[in-house]
Amino acid sequence: MADIKTGVLLSLRDKFSQEIKGAGAATQKFASTAMSAVNKVDSVFSGMTAKLGALGVSLSLGAASNQIIDMDARLTRIGMTAGASAGQVNKLKQKIFEAAQDPNIKMDPSKIVDAIDVVMTKTGNLEYVNDNIRNVAVALQAAGASGEEMGDVFSEFQKNNFSADEISKLMDDLVKQGDQGEYTFQKFAKTGKAVLSAYSPIGNTVEDVKKLNAVMQILVAGTKNEEAAVTSLDAIMSELADPQKQEKLGLIGVAVRDSAGKFRDLADIMQDTLAVAEKEGNADFLGEIFGMSSMKAVRAFQQYGKNYKKLTDDLGNTTGALEAKSNRIAGTMKANLQNLQTTFLKFADTNLAKPLERLNNLLSYLSENPDRMEKVFNTIKYGLGAIVAVKGLATLSGFISTISNGIKSLTGGKMQTALGLGQGAASGMPVYVTNMGQSGLGATNGMPQGTGAGTTQTLGSIMNANARNFRAGAIQAGVLQTVTTGAVKTLAAI
C-alpha cells in the first residue's frame, strides 16, 4: 500500500523565533527528560498534598488560582469604591498577605478582605484601610470575630477620625479592661457597633470609647450577658436623652448635661443618681423615672460601679496587650497550618499573575464578539480528533497552537496584543507534521530535523529549538496546566 501522508499546518507565533536556529541539539535532552522529571516530582508533591489535605491544607494550584481570581475580583470592587488604580489595588493585596503571614497573626487573608470590604463600603476611605490592615488582622486573630463584625467596629473608628496609632493603643486598653472585667475584647468585637452607636451622644473620642468599655464591664457584670447589657445601655441612653427625664432627674439634683449643654459621662450621672438613692435608703423610687431595662443599668452600677476607676485610671501599661493575645493564637497548630496555606496562596499569586492576566485579556477579546467564541468551539470540534489521535500533540503548546491556528483569521493583530506577545510574534512560521510515529514529538518520528536555510522546519525541530523558553520544573508545569484548565472551563462556562 502506498504511503499515505497527512499534514497538519500549525502557526507558531513566538517572540523567540529569531533564536530558533541557534538552539541546537542541547535542547533535545530537555525534550526527552522534562516530562519525566515533572511526573516524578508531581508524584512526590501529590503524596504530600494528600497528607496535608487530611489536615485541611490544600496545595493545589487549581484551587489556589480560584482563590486568587476571587480575591482579585473582591479587591477590584473595593478599589472601585475609592477610584483606586490597579497598582493601588495590588499594593493593598500585598499588604493583606503581609499581615496574614505575620508571625504574630497567621490567619486566613480572606477574613481580612471581609473586614476591609465592610469598611470601604461604609467609609470609602482607602487610605484609612491601608493604614489599618495590620490593626484589623491583629484584632481579628485576637478576638476570633468575623470580618463583618470587625469591619463594623473599624468603620465606627473611622467615623470618629481615629488614627491607626490611636486605634492600636485603644484596642490594647480594651483588651486590658476585658481581662479585668467580664466584657472581653471578643465580646466588644461582636457588639461594638451597637454600643458605640448608643454611647455616641456622650462622646466619640478615644477616651470616650475607653470609658464606654468600662461602663460595659459593669453592665455585663450586672446583667450577666453582653446582649442584655447592650439592651440596658441603649435603654438608659435613650431615656437620658429625653428632656422630660432630664427634668425629673434635675428635680432630685442630678444633672444630665454640663454647663455647656453637653452630656456628662454616664458613670458620673449614675454616681450622682445613686448618691440620691443612698440618702433615700433605696433605689426603688428611681423606677418612677426609668423603665425596666434602664433600671438594670442603675442596679448594675449600684453593685459594681466601684470598679469603674480601676477600669479607667488604673489599667497600668497596656502596650502590646492585643498582639499578645493574637500571638498565642498564632502559636497553635491550626494557625500554623493556615500560615502554610497562606504562604502557598501568595506563592501561587506571584507565579500565576501574568498567565492569568493574559488569559483574562484573551477571554475579554473573544467575548467582544460571539462569532469569535463560536469559531473557537468549531476549531476544537473539527480538530479534536486529529489532536487526540497523534500521541504527544495534546501538550499545552500544541493545544494552544492548534486553537490559535483555527482562529488566526480573527486576529488582525488583536490576538497578539491580547496574549501580550511582542513584535517578534508578528509573523507566523508554518510547521508540517508528517507521519508522526507512536512515540509522539521528537527527533525520531520520521520528521526532517534540518535547521539550515531553505530547510522545512518541523514541529519537532521547532519545539526542541524553543524548549529552553519553557521553564523546567513541576511548579512551572503545574502553573501552565492550571491556566490551560482554567481556559477550557471558562470557555465551557461561556
CSV table of C-alpha atoms in Angstrom, one decimal:
chain,number,residue,atom,x,y,z
A,1,MET,CA,0.0,0.0,0.0
A,2,ALA,CA,1.3,3.4,-0.9
A,3,ASP,CA,2.4,5.6,1.9
A,4,ILE,CA,-0.4,8.0,2.9
A,5,LYS,CA,1.0,11.2,4.1
A,6,THR,CA,-1.2,13.6,6.0
A,7,GLY,CA,-0.2,17.1,7.1
A,8,VAL,CA,-1.4,19.4,9.9
A,9,LEU,CA,-0.5,23.0,9.4
A,10,LEU,CA,0.2,24.9,12.6
A,11,SER,CA,1.1,28.5,13.0
A,12,LEU,CA,3.6,29.1,15.8
A,13,ARG,CA,3.7,32.8,16.9
A,14,ASP,CA,6.7,33.2,19.1
A,15,LYS,CA,8.7,36.3,20.0
A,16,PHE,CA,11.7,34.0,20.4
A,17,SER,CA,11.6,33.0,16.7
A,18,GLN,CA,14.8,34.8,15.9
A,19,GLU,CA,16.7,32.5,18.2
A,20,ILE,CA,15.4,29.2,16.8
A,21,LYS,CA,18.4,28.5,14.5
A,22,GLY,CA,20.8,28.7,17.4
A,23,ALA,CA,19.1,26.3,19.7
A,24,GLY,CA,21.0,23.1,18.6
A,25,ALA,CA,20.9,19.6,19.9
A,26,ALA,CA,21.4,20.6,23.6
A,27,THR,CA,17.7,21.2,24.0
A,28,GLN,CA,16.8,17.7,22.9
A,29,LYS,CA,17.8,16.5,26.3
A,30,PHE,CA,15.1,18.7,27.8
A,31,ALA,CA,12.5,17.4,25.3
A,32,SER,CA,13.2,13.7,26.4
A,33,THR,CA,13.6,14.2,30.1
A,34,ALA,CA,11.5,17.2,31.2
A,35,MET,CA,8.1,15.5,31.4
A,36,SER,CA,9.7,12.5,33.2
A,37,ALA,CA,11.1,14.8,35.8
A,38,VAL,CA,7.8,16.6,36.1
A,39,ASN,CA,6.0,13.4,36.6
A,40,LYS,CA,8.4,12.2,39.3
A,41,VAL,CA,8.2,15.5,41.3
A,42,ASP,CA,4.5,15.6,40.8
A,43,SER,CA,4.2,12.2,42.3
A,44,VAL,CA,6.0,13.2,45.4
A,45,PHE,CA,4.1,16.5,45.6
A,46,SER,CA,0.8,14.7,45.2
A,47,GLY,CA,1.7,12.4,48.1
A,48,MET,CA,2.5,15.4,50.3
A,49,THR,CA,-0.7,17.3,49.4
A,50,ALA,CA,-2.8,14.2,50.2
A,51,LYS,CA,-1.3,14.0,53.7
A,52,LEU,CA,-1.8,17.7,54.2
A,53,GLY,CA,-5.3,17.5,52.8
A,54,ALA,CA,-6.3,15.4,55.8
A,55,LEU,CA,-5.3,18.3,58.0
A,56,GLY,CA,-7.4,20.8,55.9
A,57,VAL,CA,-4.5,22.2,53.9
A,58,SER,CA,-4.7,22.3,50.1
A,59,LEU,CA,-1.6,22.8,48.0
A,60,SER,CA,-3.5,22.7,44.7
A,61,LEU,CA,-2.6,25.3,42.1
A,62,GLY,CA,-6.0,24.9,40.6
A,63,ALA,CA,-7.7,25.7,43.9
A,64,ALA,CA,-5.2,28.5,44.6
A,65,SER,CA,-5.9,30.1,41.2
A,66,ASN,CA,-9.7,30.1,42.0
A,67,GLN,CA,-8.9,31.8,45.3
A,68,ILE,CA,-6.7,34.4,43.6
A,69,ILE,CA,-9.3,35.1,41.0
A,70,ASP,CA,-11.9,35.6,43.7
A,71,MET,CA,-9.6,37.8,45.9
A,72,ASP,CA,-8.7,39.9,42.9
A,73,ALA,CA,-12.4,40.4,42.0
A,74,ARG,CA,-13.3,41.4,45.5
A,75,LEU,CA,-10.3,43.8,45.9
A,76,THR,CA,-11.1,45.3,42.5
A,77,ARG,CA,-14.6,46.1,43.7
A,78,ILE,CA,-13.2,47.5,46.9
A,79,GLY,CA,-10.8,49.7,44.9
A,80,MET,CA,-13.6,50.9,42.7
A,81,THR,CA,-15.3,52.4,45.7
A,82,ALA,CA,-12.3,54.8,46.1
A,83,GLY,CA,-11.4,55.1,42.4
A,84,ALA,CA,-8.2,53.2,43.1
A,85,SER,CA,-5.8,52.2,40.3
A,86,ALA,CA,-4.8,48.6,39.5
A,87,GLY,CA,-1.4,49.4,41.1
A,88,GLN,CA,-3.1,50.6,44.3
A,89,VAL,CA,-5.3,47.5,44.5
A,90,ASN,CA,-2.2,45.3,44.0
A,91,LYS,CA,-0.4,47.1,46.8
A,92,LEU,CA,-3.4,46.6,49.0
A,93,LYS,CA,-3.4,42.8,48.3
A,94,GLN,CA,0.3,42.6,49.1
A,95,LYS,CA,-0.3,44.3,52.5
A,96,ILE,CA,-3.0,41.9,53.2
A,97,PHE,CA,-0.7,38.9,52.5
A,98,GLU,CA,2.0,40.5,54.6
A,99,ALA,CA,-0.4,41.0,57.6
A,100,ALA,CA,-1.9,37.5,57.2
A,101,GLN,CA,1.6,35.9,57.3
A,102,ASP,CA,2.9,38.0,60.2
A,103,PRO,CA,4.4,35.6,62.8
A,104,ASN,CA,2.1,37.1,65.5
A,105,ILE,CA,-1.0,36.8,63.4
A,106,LYS,CA,-1.0,33.8,60.9
A,107,MET,CA,-4.6,34.0,59.6
A,108,ASP,CA,-6.7,33.5,56.5
A,109,PRO,CA,-6.3,36.6,54.3
A,110,SER,CA,-9.9,36.3,53.1
A,111,LYS,CA,-11.1,37.3,56.6
A,112,ILE,CA,-9.1,40.5,56.3
A,113,VAL,CA,-10.7,41.1,53.0
A,114,ASP,CA,-14.2,40.5,54.6
A,115,ALA,CA,-13.4,43.2,57.2
A,116,ILE,CA,-12.0,45.9,54.8
A,117,ASP,CA,-14.8,45.3,52.4
A,118,VAL,CA,-17.2,46.4,55.1
A,119,VAL,CA,-15.0,49.4,56.0
A,120,MET,CA,-14.7,50.5,52.4
A,121,THR,CA,-18.4,50.1,51.8
A,122,LYS,CA,-19.2,52.3,54.7
A,123,THR,CA,-16.4,54.9,54.5
A,124,GLY,CA,-14.9,54.7,51.1
A,125,ASN,CA,-11.6,55.7,52.7
A,126,LEU,CA,-8.8,53.6,51.0
A,127,GLU,CA,-6.0,55.4,52.9
A,128,TYR,CA,-7.6,54.6,56.2
A,129,VAL,CA,-7.9,50.9,55.1
A,130,ASN,CA,-4.3,50.8,54.1
A,131,ASP,CA,-3.1,52.3,57.4
A,132,ASN,CA,-5.1,49.8,59.4
A,133,ILE,CA,-4.7,46.5,57.6
A,134,ARG,CA,-2.4,45.2,60.3
A,135,ASN,CA,-4.7,46.5,63.1
A,136,VAL,CA,-7.6,44.7,61.5
A,137,ALA,CA,-5.6,41.5,61.2
A,138,VAL,CA,-4.4,41.5,64.8
A,139,ALA,CA,-7.8,42.3,66.1
A,140,LEU,CA,-9.4,39.6,64.1
A,141,GLN,CA,-7.0,36.9,65.3
A,142,ALA,CA,-7.1,38.1,68.9
A,143,ALA,CA,-10.9,38.3,69.0
A,144,GLY,CA,-11.9,35.4,66.8
A,145,ALA,CA,-14.7,37.7,65.4
A,146,SER,CA,-16.0,37.6,61.9
A,147,GLY,CA,-14.7,40.0,59.3
A,148,GLU,CA,-18.1,41.7,59.1
A,149,GLU,CA,-18.2,42.4,62.8
A,150,MET,CA,-14.7,43.8,62.9
A,151,GLY,CA,-15.4,45.8,59.8
A,152,ASP,CA,-18.3,47.5,61.6
A,153,VAL,CA,-16.1,48.4,64.5
A,154,PHE,CA,-13.3,49.9,62.4
A,155,SER,CA,-15.9,51.8,60.4
A,156,GLU,CA,-17.1,53.4,63.6
A,157,PHE,CA,-13.5,54.2,64.5
A,158,GLN,CA,-13.0,55.9,61.1
A,159,LYS,CA,-16.2,58.0,61.5
A,160,ASN,CA,-14.6,59.2,64.7
A,161,ASN,CA,-11.4,60.1,62.8
A,162,PHE,CA,-9.2,57.8,64.9
A,163,SER,CA,-5.6,57.3,63.6
A,164,ALA,CA,-4.0,53.9,63.2
A,165,ASP,CA,-1.8,54.6,66.2
A,166,GLU,CA,-4.8,55.7,68.3
A,167,ILE,CA,-6.7,52.6,67.3
A,168,SER,CA,-3.8,50.3,68.3
A,169,LYS,CA,-3.4,51.9,71.7
A,170,LEU,CA,-7.2,51.9,72.3
A,171,MET,CA,-7.5,48.2,71.5
A,172,ASP,CA,-4.7,47.5,73.9
A,173,ASP,CA,-6.7,49.3,76.6
A,174,LEU,CA,-9.9,47.5,75.7
A,175,VAL,CA,-8.1,44.1,76.0
A,176,LYS,CA,-6.7,45.0,79.4
A,177,GLN,CA,-10.2,46.2,80.6
A,178,GLY,CA,-11.7,42.9,79.4
A,179,ASP,CA,-9.1,40.9,81.3
A,180,GLN,CA,-10.1,42.7,84.5
A,181,GLY,CA,-13.8,42.6,83.9
A,182,GLU,CA,-16.4,40.4,82.1
A,183,TYR,CA,-16.8,42.3,78.8
A,184,THR,CA,-13.9,40.8,76.9
A,185,PHE,CA,-12.4,42.2,73.7
A,186,GLN,CA,-14.1,39.3,71.8
A,187,LYS,CA,-17.5,40.5,73.2
A,188,PHE,CA,-16.6,44.1,72.2
A,189,ALA,CA,-15.9,43.0,68.7
A,190,LYS,CA,-19.3,41.3,68.4
A,191,THR,CA,-21.3,44.2,70.0
A,192,GLY,CA,-19.0,47.1,69.3
A,193,LYS,CA,-21.1,48.7,66.6
A,194,ALA,CA,-24.3,48.7,68.8
A,195,VAL,CA,-22.6,50.1,71.9
A,196,LEU,CA,-20.6,52.7,70.1
A,197,SER,CA,-23.8,54.0,68.4
A,198,ALA,CA,-25.7,54.0,71.7
A,199,TYR,CA,-23.0,55.9,73.6
A,200,SER,CA,-22.3,58.4,70.8
A,201,PRO,CA,-24.5,61.3,72.4
A,202,ILE,CA,-22.0,61.4,75.3
A,203,GLY,CA,-18.9,61.4,73.1
A,204,ASN,CA,-16.8,59.7,70.4
A,205,THR,CA,-13.2,60.4,71.3
A,206,VAL,CA,-10.7,57.6,72.0
A,207,GLU,CA,-11.1,58.4,75.8
A,208,ASP,CA,-14.9,58.2,75.5
A,209,VAL,CA,-14.6,54.7,73.9
A,210,LYS,CA,-12.4,53.6,76.8
A,211,LYS,CA,-15.0,54.9,79.3
A,212,LEU,CA,-17.7,53.2,77.4
A,213,ASN,CA,-15.9,49.9,77.6
A,214,ALA,CA,-15.5,50.4,81.3
A,215,VAL,CA,-19.3,51.0,81.6
A,216,MET,CA,-19.9,47.8,79.6
A,217,GLN,CA,-17.8,45.8,82.1
A,218,ILE,CA,-20.1,47.0,84.8
A,219,LEU,CA,-23.3,46.4,82.9
A,220,VAL,CA,-22.3,42.9,81.8
A,221,ALA,CA,-21.4,42.0,85.4
A,222,GLY,CA,-24.8,43.2,86.5
A,223,THR,CA,-26.9,41.7,83.7
A,224,LYS,CA,-24.8,38.5,83.3
A,225,ASN,CA,-24.5,38.6,79.4
A,226,GLU,CA,-23.5,41.1,76.8
A,227,GLU,CA,-26.8,41.1,74.9
A,228,ALA,CA,-28.8,42.2,77.9
A,229,ALA,CA,-26.1,44.7,78.7
A,230,VAL,CA,-26.3,46.2,75.3
A,231,THR,CA,-30.1,46.5,75.6
A,232,SER,CA,-29.8,48.1,79.0
A,233,LEU,CA,-27.2,50.6,77.7
A,234,ASP,CA,-29.4,51.5,74.8
A,235,ALA,CA,-32.4,52.0,77.0
A,236,ILE,CA,-30.8,54.2,79.6
A,237,MET,CA,-29.1,56.4,76.9
A,238,SER,CA,-32.4,56.8,75.2
A,239,GLU,CA,-34.1,57.9,78.4
A,240,LEU,CA,-31.3,60.2,79.4
A,241,ALA,CA,-31.7,62.0,76.0
A,242,ASP,CA,-35.4,62.6,76.8
A,243,PRO,CA,-35.9,66.2,78.0
A,244,GLN,CA,-38.7,65.2,80.4
A,245,LYS,CA,-36.5,62.6,82.0
A,246,GLN,CA,-33.7,65.2,82.3
A,247,GLU,CA,-36.2,67.5,84.0
A,248,LYS,CA,-37.2,64.8,86.5
A,249,LEU,CA,-33.6,63.9,87.3
A,250,GLY,CA,-32.9,67.7,87.8
A,251,LEU,CA,-35.6,67.8,90.4
A,252,ILE,CA,-33.7,65.3,92.6
A,253,GLY,CA,-30.4,67.1,92.0
A,254,VAL,CA,-29.0,65.0,89.1
A,255,ALA,CA,-27.6,66.9,86.1
A,256,VAL,CA,-27.6,65.0,82.8
A,257,ARG,CA,-25.8,67.8,80.9
A,258,ASP,CA,-22.9,70.1,81.9
A,259,SER,CA,-23.0,73.9,81.9
A,260,ALA,CA,-22.1,73.9,78.2
A,261,GLY,CA,-25.1,71.7,77.4
A,262,LYS,CA,-23.1,68.6,76.7
A,263,PHE,CA,-23.8,65.1,78.0
A,264,ARG,CA,-21.9,64.2,81.1
A,265,ASP,CA,-20.2,60.8,81.4
A,266,LEU,CA,-22.7,58.0,82.1
A,267,ALA,CA,-20.7,56.8,85.1
A,268,ASP,CA,-20.8,60.3,86.6
A,269,ILE,CA,-24.6,60.5,86.1
A,270,MET,CA,-25.1,57.1,87.6
A,271,GLN,CA,-22.9,58.1,90.6
A,272,ASP,CA,-24.9,61.2,91.3
A,273,THR,CA,-28.2,59.3,90.9
A,274,LEU,CA,-27.1,56.5,93.3
A,275,ALA,CA,-25.9,59.1,95.8
A,276,VAL,CA,-29.5,60.4,96.0
A,277,ALA,CA,-30.8,56.8,96.3
A,278,GLU,CA,-28.4,56.2,99.1
A,279,LYS,CA,-29.9,59.2,101.0
A,280,GLU,CA,-33.3,57.8,100.4
A,281,GLY,CA,-32.3,54.4,101.7
A,282,ASN,CA,-33.1,52.5,98.4
A,283,ALA,CA,-33.2,53.0,94.7
A,284,ASP,CA,-36.8,51.8,94.1
A,285,PHE,CA,-38.2,55.3,93.6
A,286,LEU,CA,-36.0,55.6,90.5
A,287,GLY,CA,-38.4,53.2,88.9
A,288,GLU,CA,-40.7,56.2,88.5
A,289,ILE,CA,-38.1,57.8,86.2
A,290,PHE,CA,-36.5,54.9,84.4
A,291,GLY,CA,-38.0,51.9,82.7
A,292,MET,CA,-37.3,48.3,83.5
A,293,SER,CA,-34.3,47.9,81.1
A,294,SER,CA,-32.7,51.2,82.3
A,295,MET,CA,-33.2,50.1,85.9
A,296,LYS,CA,-31.0,47.1,85.2
A,297,ALA,CA,-28.2,49.5,84.3
A,298,VAL,CA,-28.8,51.5,87.5
A,299,ARG,CA,-28.7,48.4,89.7
A,300,ALA,CA,-25.6,47.2,87.9
A,301,PHE,CA,-23.8,50.4,88.8
A,302,GLN,CA,-25.2,50.2,92.3
A,303,GLN,CA,-23.5,46.8,92.7
A,304,TYR,CA,-20.3,47.1,90.5
A,305,GLY,CA,-19.8,50.8,90.0
A,306,LYS,CA,-16.9,50.8,92.5
A,307,ASN,CA,-14.8,49.1,89.8
A,308,TYR,CA,-15.1,52.0,87.3
A,309,LYS,CA,-12.0,53.9,88.4
A,310,LYS,CA,-9.9,50.7,88.3
A,311,LEU,CA,-11.1,50.1,84.8
A,312,THR,CA,-10.2,53.6,83.5
A,313,ASP,CA,-7.5,55.2,85.5
A,314,ASP,CA,-5.6,52.2,87.0
A,315,LEU,CA,-5.0,50.0,84.0
A,316,GLY,CA,-1.2,50.4,84.0
A,317,ASN,CA,0.9,49.8,80.9
A,318,THR,CA,-1.3,48.2,78.3
A,319,THR,CA,1.1,48.3,75.3
A,320,GLY,CA,1.0,45.1,73.3
A,321,ALA,CA,-1.9,43.5,75.1
A,322,LEU,CA,-3.9,42.8,71.9
A,323,GLU,CA,-0.9,41.5,70.0
A,324,ALA,CA,0.0,39.2,72.9
A,325,LYS,CA,-3.4,37.5,72.5
A,326,SER,CA,-3.0,37.3,68.8
A,327,ASN,CA,0.4,35.7,69.2
A,328,ARG,CA,-1.0,33.0,71.5
A,329,ILE,CA,-3.5,32.0,68.8
A,330,ALA,CA,-0.8,32.2,66.1
A,331,GLY,CA,1.2,29.6,68.0
A,332,THR,CA,-1.5,26.9,67.6
A,333,MET,CA,-1.3,24.1,65.1
A,334,LYS,CA,-4.4,25.5,63.4
A,335,ALA,CA,-2.7,28.9,62.8
A,336,ASN,CA,0.5,27.3,61.6
A,337,LEU,CA,-1.4,25.1,59.1
A,338,GLN,CA,-3.3,28.2,57.9
A,339,ASN,CA,0.1,30.0,57.5
A,340,LEU,CA,1.3,27.2,55.3
A,341,GLN,CA,-1.9,27.6,53.2
A,342,THR,CA,-1.5,31.4,53.0
A,343,THR,CA,2.2,31.1,52.0
A,344,PHE,CA,1.3,28.7,49.2
A,345,LEU,CA,-1.5,31.1,48.1
A,346,LYS,CA,0.9,34.0,48.0
A,347,PHE,CA,3.4,31.9,46.0
A,348,ALA,CA,0.7,31.0,43.5
A,349,ASP,CA,-0.4,34.6,43.2
A,350,THR,CA,3.1,35.6,42.4
A,351,ASN,CA,3.6,32.9,39.8
A,352,LEU,CA,0.1,32.9,38.3
A,353,ALA,CA,-0.4,36.7,38.0
A,354,LYS,CA,1.0,37.0,34.4
A,355,PRO,CA,-0.6,33.9,32.9
A,356,LEU,CA,-4.0,34.7,34.4
A,357,GLU,CA,-3.7,38.3,33.2
A,358,ARG,CA,-3.0,37.1,29.6
A,359,LEU,CA,-5.8,34.5,29.9
A,360,ASN,CA,-8.2,37.3,31.0
A,361,ASN,CA,-7.2,39.5,28.1
A,362,LEU,CA,-7.7,36.7,25.7
A,363,LEU,CA,-11.2,35.9,27.1
A,364,SER,CA,-12.1,39.6,27.0
A,365,TYR,CA,-11.1,39.7,23.4
A,366,LEU,CA,-13.1,36.6,22.5
A,367,SER,CA,-16.2,37.8,24.4
A,368,GLU,CA,-16.4,41.1,22.4
A,369,ASN,CA,-17.9,39.2,19.5
A,370,PRO,CA,-19.9,35.9,19.9
A,371,ASP,CA,-18.7,34.8,16.5
A,372,ARG,CA,-15.1,34.6,17.8
A,373,MET,CA,-16.1,32.3,20.6
A,374,GLU,CA,-18.1,30.2,18.2
A,375,LYS,CA,-15.0,29.8,15.9
A,376,VAL,CA,-13.0,28.6,18.9
A,377,PHE,CA,-15.6,25.9,19.6
A,378,ASN,CA,-15.7,25.0,15.9
A,379,THR,CA,-11.9,24.7,15.9
A,380,ILE,CA,-12.0,22.4,18.9
A,381,LYS,CA,-14.8,20.4,17.3
A,382,TYR,CA,-13.1,19.7,14.0
A,383,GLY,CA,-9.6,19.5,15.3
A,384,LEU,CA,-10.1,17.4,18.4
A,385,GLY,CA,-10.0,14.1,16.7
A,386,ALA,CA,-6.7,14.8,14.9
A,387,ILE,CA,-5.1,16.2,18.0
A,388,VAL,CA,-6.0,13.2,20.2
A,389,ALA,CA,-5.0,10.7,17.5
A,390,VAL,CA,-1.4,12.0,17.4
A,391,LYS,CA,0.2,10.9,20.7
A,392,GLY,CA,2.1,13.7,22.3
A,393,LEU,CA,0.4,16.5,20.3
A,394,ALA,CA,-2.0,17.3,23.1
A,395,THR,CA,0.7,19.1,25.1
A,396,LEU,CA,-0.1,22.6,26.2
A,397,SER,CA,1.9,24.3,23.5
A,398,GLY,CA,0.4,22.1,20.8
A,399,PHE,CA,-3.1,22.6,22.1
A,400,ILE,CA,-2.7,26.4,22.2
A,401,SER,CA,-1.0,26.4,18.7
A,402,THR,CA,-3.9,24.4,17.2
A,403,ILE,CA,-6.5,26.8,18.7
A,404,SER,CA,-4.5,29.8,17.5
A,405,ASN,CA,-4.4,28.4,14.0
A,406,GLY,CA,-8.1,27.9,14.0
A,407,ILE,CA,-8.9,31.5,14.9
A,408,LYS,CA,-6.0,33.2,13.2
A,409,SER,CA,-8.4,34.8,10.7
A,410,LEU,CA,-9.9,36.7,13.5
A,411,THR,CA,-6.7,38.2,14.9
A,412,GLY,CA,-5.8,41.1,12.7
A,413,GLY,CA,-3.1,41.8,15.2
A,414,LYS,CA,-5.5,41.9,18.2
A,415,MET,CA,-5.0,38.4,19.4
A,416,GLN,CA,-1.2,39.0,19.7
A,417,THR,CA,-2.0,42.1,21.7
A,418,ALA,CA,-4.4,40.1,23.9
A,419,LEU,CA,-1.8,37.4,24.5
A,420,GLY,CA,0.8,40.0,25.3
A,421,LEU,CA,3.2,38.9,22.5
A,422,GLY,CA,5.9,41.2,21.3
A,423,GLN,CA,7.0,42.4,17.9
A,424,GLY,CA,8.8,39.1,17.2
A,425,ALA,CA,5.5,37.4,17.0
A,426,ALA,CA,4.2,39.4,14.1
A,427,SER,CA,4.9,36.7,11.5
A,428,GLY,CA,3.8,33.0,11.7
A,429,MET,CA,6.0,30.1,11.0
A,430,PRO,CA,4.4,27.2,9.1
A,431,VAL,CA,5.1,23.8,10.5
A,432,TYR,CA,4.2,20.5,8.8
A,433,VAL,CA,3.7,17.4,10.9
A,434,THR,CA,4.1,14.3,8.6
A,435,ASN,CA,3.7,10.6,9.5
A,436,MET,CA,4.2,11.2,13.3
A,437,GLY,CA,5.2,7.9,15.0
A,438,GLN,CA,3.9,6.3,18.1
A,439,SER,CA,6.4,7.9,20.4
A,440,GLY,CA,4.9,11.4,19.9
A,441,LEU,CA,7.0,14.5,19.4
A,442,GLY,CA,10.8,14.3,18.9
A,443,ALA,CA,13.6,13.7,16.5
A,444,THR,CA,12.7,10.0,15.9
A,445,ASN,CA,9.3,10.4,14.3
A,446,GLY,CA,10.4,10.4,10.7
A,447,MET,CA,10.4,14.2,10.6
A,448,PRO,CA,13.2,16.2,8.9
A,449,GLN,CA,15.3,17.9,11.5
A,450,GLY,CA,17.3,20.3,9.4
A,451,THR,CA,17.8,23.8,10.5
A,452,GLY,CA,19.7,25.3,7.6
A,453,ALA,CA,18.5,27.8,5.2
A,454,GLY,CA,15.7,26.6,2.9
A,455,THR,CA,15.0,23.6,5.1
A,456,THR,CA,11.4,23.0,6.1
A,457,GLN,CA,11.0,23.4,9.9
A,458,THR,CA,9.1,20.6,11.5
A,459,LEU,CA,7.1,20.7,14.7
A,460,GLY,CA,9.7,18.5,16.4
A,461,SER,CA,12.6,20.8,15.5
A,462,ILE,CA,10.7,23.9,16.4
A,463,MET,CA,9.7,22.5,19.8
A,464,ASN,CA,13.2,21.4,20.5
A,465,ALA,CA,14.6,24.8,19.5
A,466,ASN,CA,12.1,26.6,21.7
A,467,ALA,CA,12.3,24.2,24.6
A,468,ARG,CA,14.6,26.4,26.6
A,469,ASN,CA,11.8,29.0,26.6
A,470,PHE,CA,9.8,26.7,28.8
A,471,ARG,CA,10.9,26.7,32.4
A,472,ALA,CA,11.8,23.3,33.8
A,473,GLY,CA,10.2,22.0,37.0
A,474,ALA,CA,7.0,20.7,38.4
A,475,ILE,CA,5.7,24.0,39.7
A,476,GLN,CA,6.0,25.9,36.3
A,477,ALA,CA,4.4,23.0,34.5
A,478,GLY,CA,1.6,23.0,37.1
A,479,VAL,CA,1.0,26.7,36.6
A,480,LEU,CA,0.7,26.2,32.8
A,481,GLN,CA,-1.6,23.3,33.3
A,482,THR,CA,-3.7,25.3,35.7
A,483,VAL,CA,-4.1,28.1,33.2
A,484,THR,CA,-5.0,25.8,30.4
A,485,THR,CA,-7.6,24.0,32.5
A,486,GLY,CA,-9.0,27.4,33.6
A,487,ALA,CA,-9.2,28.5,30.0
A,488,VAL,CA,-11.2,25.4,28.9
A,489,LYS,CA,-13.5,25.6,31.9
A,490,THR,CA,-14.1,29.3,31.4
A,491,LEU,CA,-14.8,28.8,27.7
A,492,ALA,CA,-17.2,26.0,28.5
A,493,ALA,CA,-19.0,28.2,31.1
A,494,ILE,CA,-19.4,31.0,28.5
